[in-house]
mmCIF file with all atom_site columns, C-alpha atoms in Angstrom:
data_model
loop_
_atom_site.group_PDB
_atom_site.id
_atom_site.type_symbol
_atom_site.label_atom_id
_atom_site.label_alt_id
_atom_site.label_comp_id
_atom_site.label_asym_id
_atom_site.label_entity_id
_atom_site.label_seq_id
_atom_site.pdbx_PDB_ins_code
_atom_site.Cartn_x
_atom_site.Cartn_y
_atom_site.Cartn_z
_atom_site.occupancy
_atom_site.B_iso_or_equiv
_atom_site.pdbx_formal_charge
_atom_site.auth_seq_id
_atom_site.auth_comp_id
_atom_site.auth_asym_id
_atom_site.auth_atom_id
_atom_site.pdbx_PDB_model_num
ATOM 1   C CA . UNK Z 1 1   ? 5.324  -59.017 -6.862  1.00 52.00 ? 87  UNK Z CA 1
ATOM 2   C CA . UNK Z 1 2   ? 2.001  -57.855 -8.371  1.00 47.00 ? 88  UNK Z CA 1
ATOM 3   C CA . UNK Z 1 3   ? 3.565  -54.526 -9.334  1.00 49.00 ? 89  UNK Z CA 1
ATOM 4   C CA . UNK Z 1 4   ? 6.452  -56.367 -10.986 1.00 46.00 ? 90  UNK Z CA 1
ATOM 5   C CA . UNK Z 1 5   ? 4.118  -58.605 -12.994 1.00 43.00 ? 91  UNK Z CA 1
ATOM 6   C CA . UNK Z 1 6   ? 2.009  -55.632 -14.069 1.00 43.00 ? 92  UNK Z CA 1
ATOM 7   C CA . UNK Z 1 7   ? 5.089  -53.759 -15.248 1.00 47.00 ? 93  UNK Z CA 1
ATOM 8   C CA . UNK Z 1 8   ? 6.268  -56.832 -17.145 1.00 41.00 ? 94  UNK Z CA 1
ATOM 9   C CA . UNK Z 1 9   ? 2.880  -57.231 -18.866 1.00 40.00 ? 95  UNK Z CA 1
ATOM 10  C CA . UNK Z 1 10  ? 2.860  -53.559 -19.873 1.00 44.00 ? 96  UNK Z CA 1
ATOM 11  C CA . UNK Z 1 11  ? 6.311  -53.875 -21.395 1.00 47.00 ? 97  UNK Z CA 1
ATOM 12  C CA . UNK Z 1 12  ? 5.594  -57.051 -23.337 1.00 49.00 ? 98  UNK Z CA 1
ATOM 13  C CA . UNK Z 1 13  ? 3.706  -55.431 -26.264 1.00 46.00 ? 99  UNK Z CA 1
ATOM 14  C CA . UNK Z 1 14  ? 6.543  -52.964 -26.742 1.00 43.00 ? 100 UNK Z CA 1
ATOM 15  C CA . UNK Z 1 15  ? 9.056  -55.782 -26.903 1.00 42.00 ? 101 UNK Z CA 1
ATOM 16  C CA . UNK Z 1 16  ? 6.988  -57.849 -29.312 1.00 41.00 ? 102 UNK Z CA 1
ATOM 17  C CA . UNK Z 1 17  ? 6.094  -54.996 -31.665 1.00 45.00 ? 103 UNK Z CA 1
ATOM 18  C CA . UNK Z 1 18  ? 9.486  -53.338 -31.792 1.00 55.00 ? 104 UNK Z CA 1
ATOM 19  C CA . UNK Z 1 19  ? 11.310 -54.202 -35.000 1.00 78.00 ? 105 UNK Z CA 1
ATOM 20  C CA . UNK Z 1 20  ? 15.043 -54.116 -35.481 1.00 92.00 ? 106 UNK Z CA 1
ATOM 21  C CA . UNK Z 1 21  ? 16.557 -51.290 -37.563 1.00 94.00 ? 107 UNK Z CA 1
ATOM 22  C CA . UNK Z 1 22  ? 17.394 -53.881 -40.210 1.00 92.00 ? 108 UNK Z CA 1
ATOM 23  C CA . UNK Z 1 23  ? 13.785 -55.076 -40.408 1.00 93.00 ? 109 UNK Z CA 1
ATOM 24  C CA . UNK Z 1 24  ? 12.436 -51.523 -40.304 1.00 95.00 ? 110 UNK Z CA 1
ATOM 25  C CA . UNK Z 1 25  ? 14.624 -50.538 -43.249 1.00 93.00 ? 111 UNK Z CA 1
ATOM 26  C CA . UNK Z 1 26  ? 13.528 -53.569 -45.254 1.00 92.00 ? 112 UNK Z CA 1
ATOM 27  C CA . UNK Z 1 27  ? 9.855  -52.913 -44.438 1.00 94.00 ? 113 UNK Z CA 1
ATOM 28  C CA . UNK Z 1 28  ? 10.090 -49.277 -45.515 1.00 95.00 ? 114 UNK Z CA 1
ATOM 29  C CA . UNK Z 1 29  ? 11.780 -50.091 -48.814 1.00 93.00 ? 115 UNK Z CA 1
ATOM 30  C CA . UNK Z 1 30  ? 9.145  -52.756 -49.518 1.00 92.00 ? 116 UNK Z CA 1
ATOM 31  C CA . UNK Z 1 31  ? 6.388  -50.111 -49.451 1.00 94.00 ? 117 UNK Z CA 1
ATOM 32  C CA . UNK Z 1 32  ? 7.535  -48.634 -52.781 1.00 94.00 ? 118 UNK Z CA 1
ATOM 33  C CA . UNK Z 1 33  ? 8.449  -51.315 -55.298 1.00 93.00 ? 119 UNK Z CA 1
ATOM 34  C CA . UNK Z 1 34  ? 9.114  -48.951 -58.204 1.00 95.00 ? 120 UNK Z CA 1
ATOM 35  C CA . UNK Z 1 35  ? 10.107 -45.316 -58.570 1.00 96.00 ? 121 UNK Z CA 1
ATOM 36  C CA . UNK Z 1 36  ? 11.940 -42.790 -60.680 1.00 96.00 ? 122 UNK Z CA 1
ATOM 37  C CA . UNK Z 1 37  ? 13.700 -39.643 -59.535 1.00 97.00 ? 123 UNK Z CA 1
ATOM 38  C CA . UNK Z 1 38  ? 16.255 -37.034 -60.440 1.00 98.00 ? 124 UNK Z CA 1
ATOM 39  C CA . UNK Z 1 39  ? 19.413 -37.009 -58.376 1.00 97.00 ? 125 UNK Z CA 1
ATOM 40  C CA . UNK Z 1 40  ? 22.101 -34.549 -57.433 1.00 97.00 ? 126 UNK Z CA 1
ATOM 41  C CA . UNK Z 1 41  ? 25.497 -35.878 -56.419 1.00 96.00 ? 127 UNK Z CA 1
ATOM 42  C CA . UNK Z 1 42  ? 28.392 -34.387 -54.497 1.00 96.00 ? 128 UNK Z CA 1
ATOM 43  C CA . UNK Z 1 43  ? 31.791 -35.966 -53.908 1.00 96.00 ? 129 UNK Z CA 1
ATOM 44  C CA . UNK Z 1 44  ? 33.880 -34.665 -51.013 1.00 96.00 ? 130 UNK Z CA 1
ATOM 45  C CA . UNK Z 1 45  ? 37.320 -35.577 -49.710 1.00 94.00 ? 131 UNK Z CA 1
ATOM 46  C CA . UNK Z 1 46  ? 37.930 -36.820 -46.141 1.00 92.00 ? 132 UNK Z CA 1
ATOM 47  C CA . UNK Z 1 47  ? 38.872 -33.208 -45.349 1.00 92.00 ? 133 UNK Z CA 1
ATOM 48  C CA . UNK Z 1 48  ? 35.523 -31.940 -46.603 1.00 91.00 ? 134 UNK Z CA 1
ATOM 49  C CA . UNK Z 1 49  ? 36.814 -30.472 -49.873 1.00 95.00 ? 135 UNK Z CA 1
ATOM 50  C CA . UNK Z 1 50  ? 34.301 -30.572 -52.720 1.00 96.00 ? 136 UNK Z CA 1
ATOM 51  C CA . UNK Z 1 51  ? 35.799 -32.747 -55.465 1.00 95.00 ? 137 UNK Z CA 1
ATOM 52  C CA . UNK Z 1 52  ? 32.942 -33.137 -57.909 1.00 93.00 ? 138 UNK Z CA 1
ATOM 53  C CA . UNK Z 1 53  ? 29.260 -32.452 -58.505 1.00 95.00 ? 139 UNK Z CA 1
ATOM 54  C CA . UNK Z 1 54  ? 26.807 -34.141 -60.810 1.00 95.00 ? 140 UNK Z CA 1
ATOM 55  C CA . UNK Z 1 55  ? 23.174 -34.702 -61.699 1.00 97.00 ? 141 UNK Z CA 1
ATOM 56  C CA . UNK Z 1 56  ? 21.172 -37.377 -63.432 1.00 97.00 ? 142 UNK Z CA 1
ATOM 57  C CA . UNK Z 1 57  ? 18.207 -39.717 -63.365 1.00 97.00 ? 143 UNK Z CA 1
ATOM 58  C CA . UNK Z 1 58  ? 17.527 -42.881 -61.393 1.00 96.00 ? 144 UNK Z CA 1
ATOM 59  C CA . UNK Z 1 59  ? 14.867 -45.519 -62.083 1.00 96.00 ? 145 UNK Z CA 1
ATOM 60  C CA . UNK Z 1 60  ? 14.193 -48.531 -59.841 1.00 95.00 ? 146 UNK Z CA 1
ATOM 61  C CA . UNK Z 1 61  ? 11.813 -51.463 -60.003 1.00 94.00 ? 147 UNK Z CA 1
ATOM 62  C CA . UNK Z 1 62  ? 12.015 -54.331 -57.539 1.00 91.00 ? 148 UNK Z CA 1
ATOM 63  C CA . UNK Z 1 63  ? 13.205 -56.898 -57.649 1.00 87.00 ? 149 UNK Z CA 1
ATOM 64  C CA . UNK Z 1 64  ? 16.594 -56.242 -59.178 1.00 90.00 ? 150 UNK Z CA 1
ATOM 65  C CA . UNK Z 1 65  ? 15.977 -53.611 -61.876 1.00 94.00 ? 151 UNK Z CA 1
ATOM 66  C CA . UNK Z 1 66  ? 17.581 -50.170 -61.952 1.00 93.00 ? 152 UNK Z CA 1
ATOM 67  C CA . UNK Z 1 67  ? 18.927 -47.554 -64.323 1.00 96.00 ? 153 UNK Z CA 1
ATOM 68  C CA . UNK Z 1 68  ? 21.432 -44.896 -63.267 1.00 95.00 ? 154 UNK Z CA 1
ATOM 69  C CA . UNK Z 1 69  ? 21.970 -42.301 -65.996 1.00 96.00 ? 155 UNK Z CA 1
ATOM 70  C CA . UNK Z 1 70  ? 24.170 -39.281 -65.215 1.00 95.00 ? 156 UNK Z CA 1
ATOM 71  C CA . UNK Z 1 71  ? 23.678 -36.078 -67.180 1.00 94.00 ? 157 UNK Z CA 1
ATOM 72  C CA . UNK Z 1 72  ? 27.401 -35.837 -67.865 1.00 90.00 ? 158 UNK Z CA 1
ATOM 73  C CA . UNK Z 1 73  ? 28.620 -37.939 -70.777 1.00 84.00 ? 159 UNK Z CA 1
ATOM 74  C CA . UNK Z 1 74  ? 31.889 -38.528 -68.902 1.00 85.00 ? 160 UNK Z CA 1
ATOM 75  C CA . UNK Z 1 75  ? 30.266 -40.372 -65.979 1.00 89.00 ? 161 UNK Z CA 1
ATOM 76  C CA . UNK Z 1 76  ? 29.566 -44.100 -65.749 1.00 93.00 ? 162 UNK Z CA 1
ATOM 77  C CA . UNK Z 1 77  ? 26.140 -45.385 -66.805 1.00 95.00 ? 163 UNK Z CA 1
ATOM 78  C CA . UNK Z 1 78  ? 24.787 -48.347 -64.789 1.00 94.00 ? 164 UNK Z CA 1
ATOM 79  C CA . UNK Z 1 79  ? 21.891 -50.625 -65.718 1.00 96.00 ? 165 UNK Z CA 1
ATOM 80  C CA . UNK Z 1 80  ? 20.603 -53.800 -64.086 1.00 94.00 ? 166 UNK Z CA 1
ATOM 81  C CA . UNK Z 1 81  ? 18.378 -56.003 -66.243 1.00 95.00 ? 167 UNK Z CA 1
ATOM 82  C CA . UNK Z 1 82  ? 17.544 -58.279 -63.320 1.00 92.00 ? 168 UNK Z CA 1
ATOM 83  C CA . UNK Z 1 83  ? 20.457 -60.674 -63.729 1.00 92.00 ? 169 UNK Z CA 1
ATOM 84  C CA . UNK Z 1 84  ? 23.382 -58.696 -65.109 1.00 94.00 ? 170 UNK Z CA 1
ATOM 85  C CA . UNK Z 1 85  ? 24.794 -55.416 -63.834 1.00 93.00 ? 171 UNK Z CA 1
ATOM 86  C CA . UNK Z 1 86  ? 26.098 -53.395 -66.777 1.00 96.00 ? 172 UNK Z CA 1
ATOM 87  C CA . UNK Z 1 87  ? 28.559 -50.549 -66.161 1.00 95.00 ? 173 UNK Z CA 1
ATOM 88  C CA . UNK Z 1 88  ? 29.554 -48.432 -69.135 1.00 96.00 ? 174 UNK Z CA 1
ATOM 89  C CA . UNK Z 1 89  ? 32.546 -46.106 -68.840 1.00 95.00 ? 175 UNK Z CA 1
ATOM 90  C CA . UNK Z 1 90  ? 32.364 -43.667 -71.772 1.00 93.00 ? 176 UNK Z CA 1
ATOM 91  C CA . UNK Z 1 91  ? 35.788 -42.213 -70.999 1.00 91.00 ? 177 UNK Z CA 1
ATOM 92  C CA . UNK Z 1 92  ? 37.552 -45.457 -71.965 1.00 92.00 ? 178 UNK Z CA 1
ATOM 93  C CA . UNK Z 1 93  ? 34.641 -46.836 -74.013 1.00 93.00 ? 179 UNK Z CA 1
ATOM 94  C CA . UNK Z 1 94  ? 34.453 -49.990 -71.904 1.00 96.00 ? 180 UNK Z CA 1
ATOM 95  C CA . UNK Z 1 95  ? 31.452 -52.009 -70.745 1.00 96.00 ? 181 UNK Z CA 1
ATOM 96  C CA . UNK Z 1 96  ? 31.749 -54.211 -67.658 1.00 95.00 ? 182 UNK Z CA 1
ATOM 97  C CA . UNK Z 1 97  ? 29.204 -57.002 -67.173 1.00 95.00 ? 183 UNK Z CA 1
ATOM 98  C CA . UNK Z 1 98  ? 28.872 -58.856 -63.858 1.00 93.00 ? 184 UNK Z CA 1
ATOM 99  C CA . UNK Z 1 99  ? 26.201 -60.901 -62.149 1.00 91.00 ? 185 UNK Z CA 1
ATOM 100 C CA . UNK Z 1 100 ? 23.949 -58.647 -60.114 1.00 87.00 ? 186 UNK Z CA 1
ATOM 101 C CA . UNK Z 1 101 ? 24.430 -60.773 -56.999 1.00 80.00 ? 187 UNK Z CA 1
ATOM 102 C CA . UNK Z 1 102 ? 28.146 -59.949 -57.164 1.00 80.00 ? 188 UNK Z CA 1
ATOM 103 C CA . UNK Z 1 103 ? 27.566 -56.219 -57.501 1.00 75.00 ? 189 UNK Z CA 1
ATOM 104 C CA . UNK Z 1 104 ? 26.653 -55.212 -53.956 1.00 68.00 ? 190 UNK Z CA 1
ATOM 105 C CA . UNK Z 1 105 ? 30.209 -54.052 -53.260 1.00 61.00 ? 191 UNK Z CA 1
ATOM 106 C CA . UNK Z 1 106 ? 30.234 -51.870 -56.372 1.00 59.00 ? 192 UNK Z CA 1
ATOM 107 C CA . UNK Z 1 107 ? 27.095 -49.774 -55.951 1.00 70.00 ? 193 UNK Z CA 1
ATOM 108 C CA . UNK Z 1 108 ? 24.439 -49.065 -53.288 1.00 72.00 ? 194 UNK Z CA 1
ATOM 109 C CA . UNK Z 1 109 ? 21.762 -49.269 -55.986 1.00 75.00 ? 195 UNK Z CA 1
ATOM 110 C CA . UNK Z 1 110 ? 21.992 -53.057 -55.848 1.00 78.00 ? 196 UNK Z CA 1
ATOM 111 C CA . UNK Z 1 111 ? 21.052 -53.030 -52.162 1.00 79.00 ? 197 UNK Z CA 1
ATOM 112 C CA . UNK Z 1 112 ? 18.135 -50.682 -52.833 1.00 81.00 ? 198 UNK Z CA 1
ATOM 113 C CA . UNK Z 1 113 ? 16.741 -52.765 -55.663 1.00 84.00 ? 199 UNK Z CA 1
ATOM 114 C CA . UNK Z 1 114 ? 17.273 -56.226 -54.217 1.00 79.00 ? 200 UNK Z CA 1
ATOM 115 C CA . UNK Z 1 115 ? 16.075 -55.431 -50.665 1.00 78.00 ? 201 UNK Z CA 1
ATOM 116 C CA . UNK Z 1 116 ? 17.185 -58.967 -49.913 1.00 79.00 ? 202 UNK Z CA 1
ATOM 117 C CA . UNK Z 1 117 ? 17.535 -60.297 -46.375 1.00 80.00 ? 203 UNK Z CA 1
ATOM 118 C CA . UNK Z 1 118 ? 20.788 -62.023 -47.285 1.00 80.00 ? 204 UNK Z CA 1
ATOM 119 C CA . UNK Z 1 119 ? 22.286 -58.639 -48.241 1.00 80.00 ? 205 UNK Z CA 1
ATOM 120 C CA . UNK Z 1 120 ? 21.248 -56.910 -45.018 1.00 84.00 ? 206 UNK Z CA 1
ATOM 121 C CA . UNK Z 1 121 ? 22.812 -59.730 -42.992 1.00 86.00 ? 207 UNK Z CA 1
ATOM 122 C CA . UNK Z 1 122 ? 26.204 -58.504 -44.206 1.00 86.00 ? 208 UNK Z CA 1
ATOM 123 C CA . UNK Z 1 123 ? 25.748 -55.186 -42.397 1.00 90.00 ? 209 UNK Z CA 1
ATOM 124 C CA . UNK Z 1 124 ? 25.277 -53.799 -38.928 1.00 93.00 ? 210 UNK Z CA 1
ATOM 125 C CA . UNK Z 1 125 ? 22.307 -51.438 -39.214 1.00 94.00 ? 211 UNK Z CA 1
ATOM 126 C CA . UNK Z 1 126 ? 21.655 -48.487 -36.913 1.00 96.00 ? 212 UNK Z CA 1
ATOM 127 C CA . UNK Z 1 127 ? 18.650 -46.178 -37.117 1.00 97.00 ? 213 UNK Z CA 1
ATOM 128 C CA . UNK Z 1 128 ? 18.128 -42.562 -36.088 1.00 97.00 ? 214 UNK Z CA 1
ATOM 129 C CA . UNK Z 1 129 ? 14.710 -41.433 -37.277 1.00 97.00 ? 215 UNK Z CA 1
ATOM 130 C CA . UNK Z 1 130 ? 14.685 -41.798 -41.062 1.00 98.00 ? 216 UNK Z CA 1
ATOM 131 C CA . UNK Z 1 131 ? 18.463 -42.250 -41.287 1.00 97.00 ? 217 UNK Z CA 1
ATOM 132 C CA . UNK Z 1 132 ? 19.830 -45.799 -41.498 1.00 96.00 ? 218 UNK Z CA 1
ATOM 133 C CA . UNK Z 1 133 ? 23.589 -46.366 -41.239 1.00 95.00 ? 219 UNK Z CA 1
ATOM 134 C CA . UNK Z 1 134 ? 24.912 -49.629 -42.687 1.00 93.00 ? 220 UNK Z CA 1
ATOM 135 C CA . UNK Z 1 135 ? 28.368 -50.707 -41.546 1.00 91.00 ? 221 UNK Z CA 1
ATOM 136 C CA . UNK Z 1 136 ? 29.784 -53.801 -43.306 1.00 88.00 ? 222 UNK Z CA 1
ATOM 137 C CA . UNK Z 1 137 ? 30.638 -56.754 -41.089 1.00 88.00 ? 223 UNK Z CA 1
ATOM 138 C CA . UNK Z 1 138 ? 33.362 -57.821 -43.505 1.00 82.00 ? 224 UNK Z CA 1
ATOM 139 C CA . UNK Z 1 139 ? 36.452 -55.682 -42.906 1.00 77.00 ? 225 UNK Z CA 1
ATOM 140 C CA . UNK Z 1 140 ? 37.448 -56.167 -46.546 1.00 75.00 ? 226 UNK Z CA 1
ATOM 141 C CA . UNK Z 1 141 ? 34.377 -54.143 -47.608 1.00 74.00 ? 227 UNK Z CA 1
ATOM 142 C CA . UNK Z 1 142 ? 35.290 -50.530 -46.942 1.00 75.00 ? 228 UNK Z CA 1
ATOM 143 C CA . UNK Z 1 143 ? 32.120 -48.698 -47.973 1.00 84.00 ? 229 UNK Z CA 1
ATOM 144 C CA . UNK Z 1 144 ? 29.731 -47.573 -45.234 1.00 89.00 ? 230 UNK Z CA 1
ATOM 145 C CA . UNK Z 1 145 ? 26.246 -46.677 -46.477 1.00 91.00 ? 231 UNK Z CA 1
ATOM 146 C CA . UNK Z 1 146 ? 23.801 -44.140 -45.082 1.00 95.00 ? 232 UNK Z CA 1
ATOM 147 C CA . UNK Z 1 147 ? 20.209 -44.318 -46.361 1.00 95.00 ? 233 UNK Z CA 1
ATOM 148 C CA . UNK Z 1 148 ? 17.512 -41.691 -45.839 1.00 97.00 ? 234 UNK Z CA 1
ATOM 149 C CA . UNK Z 1 149 ? 14.176 -43.510 -46.170 1.00 96.00 ? 235 UNK Z CA 1
ATOM 150 C CA . UNK Z 1 150 ? 10.846 -42.081 -45.038 1.00 97.00 ? 236 UNK Z CA 1
ATOM 151 C CA . UNK Z 1 151 ? 8.242  -44.174 -43.212 1.00 96.00 ? 237 UNK Z CA 1
ATOM 152 C CA . UNK Z 1 152 ? 6.125  -44.273 -46.402 1.00 96.00 ? 238 UNK Z CA 1
ATOM 153 C CA . UNK Z 1 153 ? 8.999  -45.834 -48.347 1.00 95.00 ? 239 UNK Z CA 1
ATOM 154 C CA . UNK Z 1 154 ? 10.180 -42.727 -50.187 1.00 96.00 ? 240 UNK Z CA 1
ATOM 155 C CA . UNK Z 1 155 ? 13.950 -42.702 -50.591 1.00 95.00 ? 241 UNK Z CA 1
ATOM 156 C CA . UNK Z 1 156 ? 15.180 -39.158 -49.979 1.00 97.00 ? 242 UNK Z CA 1
ATOM 157 C CA . UNK Z 1 157 ? 18.852 -39.897 -50.535 1.00 96.00 ? 243 UNK Z CA 1
ATOM 158 C CA . UNK Z 1 158 ? 21.847 -42.021 -49.681 1.00 94.00 ? 244 UNK Z CA 1
ATOM 159 C CA . UNK Z 1 159 ? 25.538 -41.613 -48.959 1.00 94.00 ? 245 UNK Z CA 1
ATOM 160 C CA . UNK Z 1 160 ? 28.537 -43.832 -49.654 1.00 92.00 ? 246 UNK Z CA 1
ATOM 161 C CA . UNK Z 1 161 ? 31.399 -43.271 -47.206 1.00 91.00 ? 247 UNK Z CA 1
ATOM 162 C CA . UNK Z 1 162 ? 34.646 -44.877 -48.328 1.00 85.00 ? 248 UNK Z CA 1
ATOM 163 C CA . UNK Z 1 163 ? 37.165 -45.717 -45.620 1.00 81.00 ? 249 UNK Z CA 1
ATOM 164 C CA . UNK Z 1 164 ? 39.973 -43.129 -45.899 1.00 82.00 ? 250 UNK Z CA 1
ATOM 165 C CA . UNK Z 1 165 ? 38.427 -42.081 -49.196 1.00 87.00 ? 251 UNK Z CA 1
ATOM 166 C CA . UNK Z 1 166 ? 35.805 -39.727 -50.595 1.00 93.00 ? 252 UNK Z CA 1
ATOM 167 C CA . UNK Z 1 167 ? 32.196 -39.421 -49.482 1.00 95.00 ? 253 UNK Z CA 1
ATOM 168 C CA . UNK Z 1 168 ? 29.600 -39.596 -52.258 1.00 94.00 ? 254 UNK Z CA 1
ATOM 169 C CA . UNK Z 1 169 ? 26.259 -38.052 -51.370 1.00 96.00 ? 255 UNK Z CA 1
ATOM 170 C CA . UNK Z 1 170 ? 23.086 -38.475 -53.456 1.00 96.00 ? 256 UNK Z CA 1
ATOM 171 C CA . UNK Z 1 171 ? 19.925 -36.427 -52.963 1.00 98.00 ? 257 UNK Z CA 1
ATOM 172 C CA . UNK Z 1 172 ? 16.788 -37.617 -54.775 1.00 97.00 ? 258 UNK Z CA 1
ATOM 173 C CA . UNK Z 1 173 ? 14.396 -35.039 -56.216 1.00 97.00 ? 259 UNK Z CA 1
ATOM 174 C CA . UNK Z 1 174 ? 11.044 -35.250 -58.030 1.00 96.00 ? 260 UNK Z CA 1
ATOM 175 C CA . UNK Z 1 175 ? 10.431 -38.720 -56.568 1.00 96.00 ? 261 UNK Z CA 1
ATOM 176 C CA . UNK Z 1 176 ? 7.682  -40.567 -58.490 1.00 96.00 ? 262 UNK Z CA 1
ATOM 177 C CA . UNK Z 1 177 ? 6.471  -43.870 -56.967 1.00 95.00 ? 263 UNK Z CA 1
ATOM 178 C CA . UNK Z 1 178 ? 5.375  -45.589 -60.156 1.00 93.00 ? 264 UNK Z CA 1
ATOM 179 C CA . UNK Z 1 179 ? 6.854  -48.171 -62.511 1.00 93.00 ? 265 UNK Z CA 1
ATOM 180 C CA . UNK Z 1 180 ? 9.277  -46.757 -65.117 1.00 95.00 ? 266 UNK Z CA 1
ATOM 181 C CA . UNK Z 1 181 ? 9.170  -47.943 -68.726 1.00 95.00 ? 267 UNK Z CA 1
ATOM 182 C CA . UNK Z 1 182 ? 10.550 -51.458 -69.196 1.00 95.00 ? 268 UNK Z CA 1
ATOM 183 C CA . UNK Z 1 183 ? 13.033 -50.145 -71.752 1.00 95.00 ? 269 UNK Z CA 1
ATOM 184 C CA . UNK Z 1 184 ? 14.862 -48.380 -68.920 1.00 95.00 ? 270 UNK Z CA 1
ATOM 185 C CA . UNK Z 1 185 ? 16.163 -51.744 -67.743 1.00 96.00 ? 271 UNK Z CA 1
ATOM 186 C CA . UNK Z 1 186 ? 17.723 -53.057 -70.921 1.00 96.00 ? 272 UNK Z CA 1
ATOM 187 C CA . UNK Z 1 187 ? 21.248 -52.356 -72.102 1.00 96.00 ? 273 UNK Z CA 1
ATOM 188 C CA . UNK Z 1 188 ? 23.151 -52.987 -75.312 1.00 94.00 ? 274 UNK Z CA 1
ATOM 189 C CA . UNK Z 1 189 ? 26.871 -52.133 -75.316 1.00 92.00 ? 275 UNK Z CA 1
ATOM 190 C CA . UNK Z 1 190 ? 27.664 -49.334 -77.772 1.00 91.00 ? 276 UNK Z CA 1
ATOM 191 C CA . UNK Z 1 191 ? 29.209 -50.436 -81.028 1.00 91.00 ? 277 UNK Z CA 1
ATOM 192 C CA . UNK Z 1 192 ? 32.985 -50.617 -80.749 1.00 90.00 ? 278 UNK Z CA 1
ATOM 193 C CA . UNK Z 1 193 ? 33.043 -50.632 -76.933 1.00 92.00 ? 279 UNK Z CA 1
ATOM 194 C CA . UNK Z 1 194 ? 35.419 -53.043 -75.230 1.00 94.00 ? 280 UNK Z CA 1
ATOM 195 C CA . UNK Z 1 195 ? 33.535 -55.599 -73.106 1.00 94.00 ? 281 UNK Z CA 1
ATOM 196 C CA . UNK Z 1 196 ? 34.889 -56.905 -69.802 1.00 95.00 ? 282 UNK Z CA 1
ATOM 197 C CA . UNK Z 1 197 ? 32.591 -59.859 -69.087 1.00 94.00 ? 283 UNK Z CA 1
ATOM 198 C CA . UNK Z 1 198 ? 33.038 -61.012 -65.480 1.00 93.00 ? 284 UNK Z CA 1
ATOM 199 C CA . UNK Z 1 199 ? 30.082 -63.416 -65.496 1.00 90.00 ? 285 UNK Z CA 1
ATOM 200 C CA . UNK Z 1 200 ? 32.221 -66.522 -65.184 1.00 79.00 ? 286 UNK Z CA 1
#
């Protein structure tokens, strides 16, 4: 009996101090509240065929601010001003505006910038070292997310895996943990662009 009690006492601190993968991910992201980085992007088919490559710049400031600017003028620009998520498609010259809280299904950047407990509750989170795999609980949401976040809060990259669709992999480079200029988080639709306002 004494041996059993001793073993139980020794195990108790491990049980108390161990955090869930979901909490560990949230804690790591909270260590860096603002950053900017360059990114490289690859898009591959379910068969592993390379479909597209791209580069650009990413700026984040919590809570709720981000700017995703691809180098290619044909790729979508995304900006969150804290309330509205703006998505500009230069190919069709259309701007989509939606409430940020409704944008979690459209881009992983919303999850990274909000770092909100209510968002994480929608996912099953598994951890292997610095790799966190987020599987949506809602079967209607088909995007699985994989985040690479160091213990110091640096985001090394993330992957969006679409069910029966392409895999989009982002690698972050030249990571700078400091607040970007406030002008990065404002957006004005280009003159003549069609506006699809979904903030109803």
